[in-house]
């Protein structure tokens, strides 16, 4: 498979996952606000500022908005194309990457992605958003699910598919940890958190909802929400498909499927780092996480996920592109030797 | 639905002068009349939406927003009876054979020049004549592997060749997509009327490309080289690559080492043997042609010269696209094949010839003037419709650079009933671009791309200038 194509597939999957996660996070936070009793400008700011922080784009946000309010944050996260990670930007990027490798993308997938692209740009979408934001977000999430379904159920699980998987799970692992980090301000810096207020419990429940984990969590822990259990579930669950461990496991498996290297060995640094992270997740406990402090732990994890992404790029996608001028010289020398 | 259709004195494809449908349209006409106008409108909308959703689009140059447009598609098909098609097919095969012999001759012995059939001046001054490739042996002596020849029909219904596109003709993906769309729109008609299929084009194209693979390549790898997603025909490039099951590559995906071409893959460098290139000569290799080209591959030409990679079409075929060479094609046919052209040229004046130039300059208001090396409907004067200022501009340009201009009488192209909205149909001018594959044998999928000038009265069918397209049905029989 062409390196350039692998790169485009990888980024297409990442951006689809990103768009989906933005829809989730906005959805859960809008719902949360509906449940709180009074929402003045201060509460609103206190609520939305961490949402922006969790995306890591607080600087870009500060450049265009003075205040974090429901309107400014949701607009920034969803429609603002000045924000390269907004939902609309992500859909544009996913579609642009798909377009670059149009021949490698299954027809159904391209059509759905193109439909989503046309939808988020349409006047219809904007008016649905005004009238009923949940309906709008639901559209985005269904479309993302359709895309996942197509890639899973009707395309060959070949090398290209594993690049899609790698992109998807790396992005999802990153986003799950970011969502989990949303309420770190309410936790002690290190050590196990104590009992929490009812308002905080609602906040942690919103995090679970953002990750579609609410029902699954309840099946295990009932409706008692505590950061310890939430963090354990979202970081270390074996079974839940958005947990960090689950994502890293799949990421690692796809990297090995591409190279054909066995699980306990590695042939490049992407595999080395993903294998190492996976081992730590497999043999780590939530007590250790809180000893480090949830926020610091998540920070480290994000750095390590980025590292895996960089090494993946270096191993398969980074093309030793020679500078065009230099290459012209190389070729001319070769031609003169003839 | 076609009640009251008026051909307005033009040669109409569907209706004879007495307003009766021509024999080969009679079945279609009957079936088409059964469709209710509202139903038809709905089907039009569905097709447009399907094209937009599938991204069957082209990019518009000079549009800063990078807008993609669908190539407008008219649902009323153009029908050609089989016997007429067979005649056209013979004429096109005759023409491509002569053109390939001509190119081989010009890049080798140049007998046609020595025998005084074509003045040497015209060859030497041709912009796309690649003298670096004189005496270069192209694989199997084929220069033009894929040709798109534009055919028109004048006021008397006579088919004529308007131009040959022997470099990188585009449009064939629309032939295939239009057919798919029409099959969905009129599912029952095809069987009842008997329409010859076109979907084997990609396989035939692949065979044509494999035919010229270097002999030493045991299991040759064929790729399609595209300028990239910003090219107006990018959709077509991806479409054809997917249909043929080959890789689509950009210049930066390829690298030349030891005069061999490789593509960069996730598993390292892999050899490439045949390149269906959709990039013009000028951009192929910055060490040989335009140095500022970032689209090409440094060293590609040395690999080509070493016989390690084949290019389709070959380098230097632009010579045959020169509108001045077009003038000489009937002579080539006579010279190389000792035959008369089956499909004639449009009468043409060469501004370099004194008497022709005099006539052209005096009759600019009656002629269409074309620049010899432009395409896409650019660099053209429609004399009878132009304002005095435009004519003056061409008057000066012809005198300044006569080699670069030809003149032709304005042909009132045949018309075809075309949906103009709200269930109304009017005549719009059409042409036909069949795609000819010249490999082990010469293959032309029946029909080709019928382009239609959607603007009322317009004679310009190019997609960049408000043209659309129709499906083209070659019948199994004559009615």
CSV table of N, CA and C in Angstrom, one decimal, chain A residues 1-7 95-96 98-107 110-112 114-115 117-118 121 159 163 257-259 315-317 319-322 324-325 327-332 334-335 338, chain B residues 50-57 59 68 229-230 234-235 238-239 241-242 246-250 252-253 255-259 263-267 270 285-288 291-294 296 298-300 302 306:
chain,number,residue,atom,x,y,z
A,1,UNK,N,0.8,-1.2,0.0
A,1,UNK,CA,0.0,0.0,0.0
A,1,UNK,C,0.9,1.2,0.0
A,2,UNK,N,0.5,2.2,-0.8
A,2,UNK,CA,1.3,3.5,-0.9
A,2,UNK,C,1.3,4.1,0.5
A,3,UNK,N,2.5,4.6,0.9
A,3,UNK,CA,2.6,5.3,2.2
A,3,UNK,C,1.6,6.5,2.3
A,4,UNK,N,1.5,7.2,1.2
A,4,UNK,CA,0.6,8.4,1.2
A,4,UNK,C,-0.8,7.9,1.4
A,5,UNK,N,-1.2,6.8,0.9
A,5,UNK,CA,-2.6,6.3,1.1
A,5,UNK,C,-2.8,5.9,2.5
A,6,UNK,N,-1.8,5.2,3.1
A,6,UNK,CA,-1.9,4.7,4.5
A,6,UNK,C,-2.1,6.0,5.4
A,7,UNK,N,-1.3,7.0,5.1
A,7,UNK,CA,-1.4,8.3,5.8
A,7,UNK,C,-2.8,8.9,5.7
A,95,UNK,N,-13.0,14.2,5.1
A,95,UNK,CA,-13.5,14.1,3.7
A,95,UNK,C,-12.4,14.4,2.7
A,96,UNK,N,-11.6,15.4,3.1
A,96,UNK,CA,-10.5,15.8,2.2
A,96,UNK,C,-9.5,14.6,2.1
A,98,UNK,N,-10.2,11.5,2.5
A,98,UNK,CA,-10.8,10.4,1.8
A,98,UNK,C,-10.8,10.8,0.3
A,99,UNK,N,-10.9,12.0,-0.1
A,99,UNK,CA,-10.9,12.4,-1.4
A,99,UNK,C,-9.5,12.2,-2.1
A,100,UNK,N,-8.5,12.4,-1.3
A,100,UNK,CA,-7.1,12.2,-1.8
A,100,UNK,C,-6.9,10.7,-2.1
A,101,UNK,N,-7.6,9.8,-1.5
A,101,UNK,CA,-7.4,8.4,-1.8
A,101,UNK,C,-8.8,7.8,-2.2
A,102,UNK,N,-9.5,8.6,-2.9
A,102,UNK,CA,-10.8,8.2,-3.3
A,102,UNK,C,-10.9,6.8,-3.8
A,103,UNK,N,-9.9,6.3,-4.6
A,103,UNK,CA,-10.0,5.0,-5.1
A,103,UNK,C,-9.8,3.9,-4.1
A,104,UNK,N,-9.3,4.3,-2.9
A,104,UNK,CA,-9.0,3.2,-1.9
A,104,UNK,C,-10.1,3.2,-0.9
A,105,UNK,N,-11.0,4.2,-0.9
A,105,UNK,CA,-12.0,4.2,0.1
A,105,UNK,C,-13.3,3.5,-0.5
A,106,UNK,N,-13.9,2.6,0.2
A,106,UNK,CA,-15.0,1.9,-0.3
A,106,UNK,C,-16.1,2.9,-0.7
A,107,UNK,N,-16.8,2.7,-1.8
A,107,UNK,CA,-17.8,3.6,-2.3
A,107,UNK,C,-18.8,4.0,-1.3
A,110,UNK,N,-17.3,6.5,1.2
A,110,UNK,CA,-17.2,7.8,0.6
A,110,UNK,C,-18.5,8.5,0.5
A,111,UNK,N,-19.5,7.8,0.1
A,111,UNK,CA,-20.9,8.4,0.0
A,111,UNK,C,-21.4,9.0,1.3
A,112,UNK,N,-21.2,8.2,2.3
A,112,UNK,CA,-21.7,8.6,3.6
A,112,UNK,C,-20.9,9.8,4.2
A,114,UNK,N,-19.3,11.9,2.4
A,114,UNK,CA,-19.6,13.1,1.5
A,114,UNK,C,-21.0,13.6,2.0
A,115,UNK,N,-21.9,12.7,2.3
A,115,UNK,CA,-23.2,13.2,2.7
A,115,UNK,C,-23.1,14.0,4.0
A,117,UNK,N,-20.5,15.6,5.1
A,117,UNK,CA,-19.8,16.8,4.7
A,117,UNK,C,-20.8,17.8,4.2
A,118,UNK,N,-21.7,17.4,3.3
A,118,UNK,CA,-22.7,18.3,2.7
A,118,UNK,C,-23.7,18.7,3.8
A,121,UNK,N,-22.4,21.4,6.3
A,121,UNK,CA,-22.3,22.7,5.6
A,121,UNK,C,-23.7,23.3,5.2
A,159,UNK,N,-4.6,-4.4,5.0
A,159,UNK,CA,-3.7,-3.4,5.6
A,159,UNK,C,-4.3,-2.1,5.7
A,163,UNK,N,-4.8,0.4,9.1
A,163,UNK,CA,-4.4,1.8,9.3
A,163,UNK,C,-5.6,2.7,9.8
A,257,UNK,N,-0.7,-6.3,13.0
A,257,UNK,CA,-1.3,-6.9,11.8
A,257,UNK,C,-0.6,-6.3,10.6
A,258,UNK,N,-0.3,-5.0,10.7
A,258,UNK,CA,0.4,-4.3,9.5
A,258,UNK,C,1.8,-4.9,9.3
A,259,UNK,N,2.6,-5.1,10.4
A,259,UNK,CA,3.9,-5.5,10.3
A,259,UNK,C,4.1,-7.0,10.3
A,315,UNK,N,7.5,5.1,10.9
A,315,UNK,CA,7.8,3.7,10.4
A,315,UNK,C,7.1,3.5,9.1
A,316,UNK,N,5.9,4.0,8.8
A,316,UNK,CA,5.2,3.6,7.6
A,316,UNK,C,4.9,4.7,6.7
A,317,UNK,N,4.8,5.9,7.2
A,317,UNK,CA,4.2,6.9,6.4
A,317,UNK,C,5.2,8.0,6.1
A,319,UNK,N,7.7,9.5,4.4
A,319,UNK,CA,8.5,9.1,3.2
A,319,UNK,C,9.7,9.9,3.2
A,320,UNK,N,10.8,9.3,3.1
A,320,UNK,CA,12.1,10.1,3.0
A,320,UNK,C,12.0,10.9,1.8
A,321,UNK,N,11.1,11.9,1.7
A,321,UNK,CA,11.0,12.8,0.5
A,321,UNK,C,12.3,13.5,0.4
A,322,UNK,N,12.9,13.3,-0.7
A,322,UNK,CA,14.1,14.1,-1.0
A,322,UNK,C,13.6,15.5,-1.4
A,324,UNK,N,13.2,18.3,-3.8
A,324,UNK,CA,13.1,18.2,-5.3
A,324,UNK,C,14.4,18.6,-6.0
A,325,UNK,N,14.9,19.7,-5.6
A,325,UNK,CA,16.2,20.3,-6.2
A,325,UNK,C,17.3,19.2,-6.1
A,327,UNK,N,17.0,16.0,-5.6
A,327,UNK,CA,16.7,14.9,-6.4
A,327,UNK,C,17.0,15.1,-7.9
A,328,UNK,N,16.8,16.3,-8.3
A,328,UNK,CA,17.1,16.7,-9.7
A,328,UNK,C,18.6,16.5,-9.9
A,329,UNK,N,19.4,17.0,-9.0
A,329,UNK,CA,20.8,16.9,-9.1
A,329,UNK,C,21.3,15.4,-9.1
A,330,UNK,N,20.7,14.6,-8.2
A,330,UNK,CA,21.0,13.2,-8.2
A,330,UNK,C,20.8,12.5,-9.5
A,331,UNK,N,19.6,12.8,-10.1
A,331,UNK,CA,19.2,12.2,-11.4
A,331,UNK,C,20.1,12.7,-12.5
A,332,UNK,N,20.5,14.0,-12.4
A,332,UNK,CA,21.4,14.5,-13.5
A,332,UNK,C,22.8,13.9,-13.5
A,334,UNK,N,23.4,10.9,-12.3
A,334,UNK,CA,23.2,9.6,-12.8
A,334,UNK,C,23.2,9.6,-14.3
A,335,UNK,N,22.5,10.5,-14.9
A,335,UNK,CA,22.3,10.6,-16.3
A,335,UNK,C,23.7,10.8,-17.0
A,338,UNK,N,26.0,7.8,-17.5
A,338,UNK,CA,25.5,6.8,-18.5
A,338,UNK,C,26.4,6.8,-19.7
B,50,UNK,N,-27.7,12.0,-6.6
B,50,UNK,CA,-26.9,10.9,-6.5
B,50,UNK,C,-25.4,11.2,-7.0
B,51,UNK,N,-25.3,12.0,-8.0
B,51,UNK,CA,-24.0,12.4,-8.5
B,51,UNK,C,-23.3,13.3,-7.4
B,52,UNK,N,-24.0,14.2,-6.8
B,52,UNK,CA,-23.4,15.0,-5.8
B,52,UNK,C,-22.9,14.2,-4.6
B,53,UNK,N,-23.8,13.3,-4.2
B,53,UNK,CA,-23.4,12.4,-3.1
B,53,UNK,C,-22.3,11.5,-3.4
B,54,UNK,N,-22.2,11.0,-4.6
B,54,UNK,CA,-21.1,10.1,-4.9
B,54,UNK,C,-19.9,10.9,-5.3
B,55,UNK,N,-20.0,12.3,-5.3
B,55,UNK,CA,-18.9,13.1,-5.6
B,55,UNK,C,-18.4,13.0,-7.1
B,56,UNK,N,-19.4,12.7,-8.0
B,56,UNK,CA,-19.1,12.7,-9.4
B,56,UNK,C,-19.0,14.1,-9.9
B,57,UNK,N,-17.8,14.7,-9.6
B,57,UNK,CA,-17.8,16.2,-9.8
B,57,UNK,C,-16.5,16.5,-10.5
B,59,UNK,N,-13.5,19.9,-10.7
B,59,UNK,CA,-13.1,21.1,-10.0
B,59,UNK,C,-13.1,22.2,-11.1
B,68,UNK,N,-16.5,22.3,-6.1
B,68,UNK,CA,-16.7,21.1,-7.0
B,68,UNK,C,-18.1,21.2,-7.6
B,229,UNK,N,-5.4,15.7,-6.3
B,229,UNK,CA,-6.9,16.0,-6.1
B,229,UNK,C,-7.3,17.3,-6.6
B,230,UNK,N,-6.4,18.2,-6.9
B,230,UNK,CA,-6.8,19.5,-7.4
B,230,UNK,C,-7.0,19.6,-8.9
B,234,UNK,N,-9.7,14.8,-11.5
B,234,UNK,CA,-9.3,13.9,-10.5
B,234,UNK,C,-10.3,12.8,-10.2
B,235,UNK,N,-11.5,13.1,-10.2
B,235,UNK,CA,-12.6,12.1,-10.0
B,235,UNK,C,-12.4,11.0,-11.0
B,238,UNK,N,-9.3,8.6,-10.2
B,238,UNK,CA,-9.6,7.7,-9.2
B,238,UNK,C,-10.6,6.6,-9.6
B,239,UNK,N,-11.5,7.1,-10.4
B,239,UNK,CA,-12.6,6.1,-10.9
B,239,UNK,C,-11.9,5.1,-11.8
B,241,UNK,N,-8.8,4.2,-12.0
B,241,UNK,CA,-7.8,3.3,-11.2
B,241,UNK,C,-8.6,2.3,-10.4
B,242,UNK,N,-9.7,2.7,-9.8
B,242,UNK,CA,-10.4,1.7,-9.0
B,242,UNK,C,-11.0,0.6,-9.9
B,246,UNK,N,-5.9,-0.8,-10.2
B,246,UNK,CA,-4.5,-0.5,-10.1
B,246,UNK,C,-4.3,0.7,-9.1
B,247,UNK,N,-3.1,0.9,-8.8
B,247,UNK,CA,-2.8,2.0,-7.8
B,247,UNK,C,-2.9,3.4,-8.6
B,248,UNK,N,-3.4,4.4,-7.9
B,248,UNK,CA,-3.3,5.7,-8.4
B,248,UNK,C,-2.2,6.4,-7.6
B,249,UNK,N,-1.2,7.0,-8.3
B,249,UNK,CA,-0.1,7.6,-7.7
B,249,UNK,C,0.1,9.0,-8.1
B,250,UNK,N,0.7,9.8,-7.2
B,250,UNK,CA,1.1,11.1,-7.5
B,250,UNK,C,2.6,11.1,-7.7
B,252,UNK,N,5.0,12.4,-6.2
B,252,UNK,CA,5.8,12.2,-5.0
B,252,UNK,C,5.7,10.8,-4.5
B,253,UNK,N,4.8,10.0,-5.0
B,253,UNK,CA,4.8,8.6,-4.6
B,253,UNK,C,5.8,7.7,-5.4
B,255,UNK,N,9.7,7.2,-7.2
B,255,UNK,CA,11.1,7.6,-7.1
B,255,UNK,C,11.8,6.7,-8.2
B,256,UNK,N,12.9,7.4,-8.8
B,256,UNK,CA,13.7,6.6,-9.8
B,256,UNK,C,15.0,6.3,-9.2
B,257,UNK,N,15.4,5.1,-9.3
B,257,UNK,CA,16.8,4.6,-8.9
B,257,UNK,C,17.3,3.7,-9.9
B,258,UNK,N,18.5,4.0,-10.3
B,258,UNK,CA,19.1,3.2,-11.4
B,258,UNK,C,18.2,3.1,-12.6
B,259,UNK,N,17.7,4.2,-13.0
B,259,UNK,CA,16.8,4.2,-14.2
B,259,UNK,C,15.6,3.2,-14.1
B,263,UNK,N,7.5,2.7,-6.5
B,263,UNK,CA,6.6,3.5,-5.7
B,263,UNK,C,6.9,3.3,-4.3
B,264,UNK,N,6.7,4.3,-3.5
B,264,UNK,CA,6.9,4.2,-2.0
B,264,UNK,C,5.7,3.6,-1.3
B,265,UNK,N,5.9,2.5,-0.7
B,265,UNK,CA,4.8,1.8,0.0
B,265,UNK,C,5.1,1.6,1.4
B,266,UNK,N,4.2,1.2,2.2
B,266,UNK,CA,4.4,0.9,3.6
B,266,UNK,C,5.4,-0.3,3.8
B,267,UNK,N,5.6,-1.0,2.7
B,267,UNK,CA,6.5,-2.2,2.8
B,267,UNK,C,7.8,-1.9,2.0
B,270,UNK,N,8.5,-0.5,-4.4
B,270,UNK,CA,8.1,-1.5,-5.3
B,270,UNK,C,8.1,-1.1,-6.7
B,285,UNK,N,8.8,15.2,-15.9
B,285,UNK,CA,10.2,15.0,-15.3
B,285,UNK,C,10.9,16.4,-15.3
B,286,UNK,N,11.1,16.9,-14.1
B,286,UNK,CA,11.7,18.3,-14.0
B,286,UNK,C,13.2,18.3,-14.5
B,287,UNK,N,13.8,17.1,-14.6
B,287,UNK,CA,15.2,17.1,-15.1
B,287,UNK,C,15.2,17.3,-16.6
B,288,UNK,N,14.1,17.0,-17.2
B,288,UNK,CA,14.1,17.1,-18.7
B,288,UNK,C,13.2,18.2,-19.2
B,291,UNK,N,11.4,22.6,-15.2
B,291,UNK,CA,12.1,22.3,-14.0
B,291,UNK,C,11.3,22.7,-12.7
B,292,UNK,N,10.3,23.6,-12.9
B,292,UNK,CA,9.5,24.0,-11.8
B,292,UNK,C,8.3,23.0,-11.5
B,293,UNK,N,8.3,22.0,-12.3
B,293,UNK,CA,7.1,21.1,-12.1
B,293,UNK,C,7.3,20.2,-10.8
B,294,UNK,N,6.4,20.4,-9.9
B,294,UNK,CA,6.4,19.5,-8.7
B,294,UNK,C,5.5,18.3,-8.8
B,296,UNK,N,5.8,16.0,-11.3
B,296,UNK,CA,6.4,14.9,-12.0
B,296,UNK,C,7.4,14.1,-11.1
B,298,UNK,N,11.5,13.2,-10.9
B,298,UNK,CA,12.8,13.4,-11.4
B,298,UNK,C,13.4,12.1,-11.9
B,299,UNK,N,13.9,12.0,-13.1
B,299,UNK,CA,14.5,10.8,-13.6
B,299,UNK,C,13.6,9.9,-14.4
B,300,UNK,N,12.3,10.2,-14.4
B,300,UNK,CA,11.3,9.3,-15.1
B,300,UNK,C,11.7,9.1,-16.5
B,302,UNK,N,14.6,9.2,-17.9
B,302,UNK,CA,15.8,8.3,-18.2
B,302,UNK,C,15.3,6.8,-18.0
B,306,UNK,N,15.5,4.1,-20.9
B,306,UNK,CA,16.2,2.8,-20.7
B,306,UNK,C,15.3,1.6,-21.0
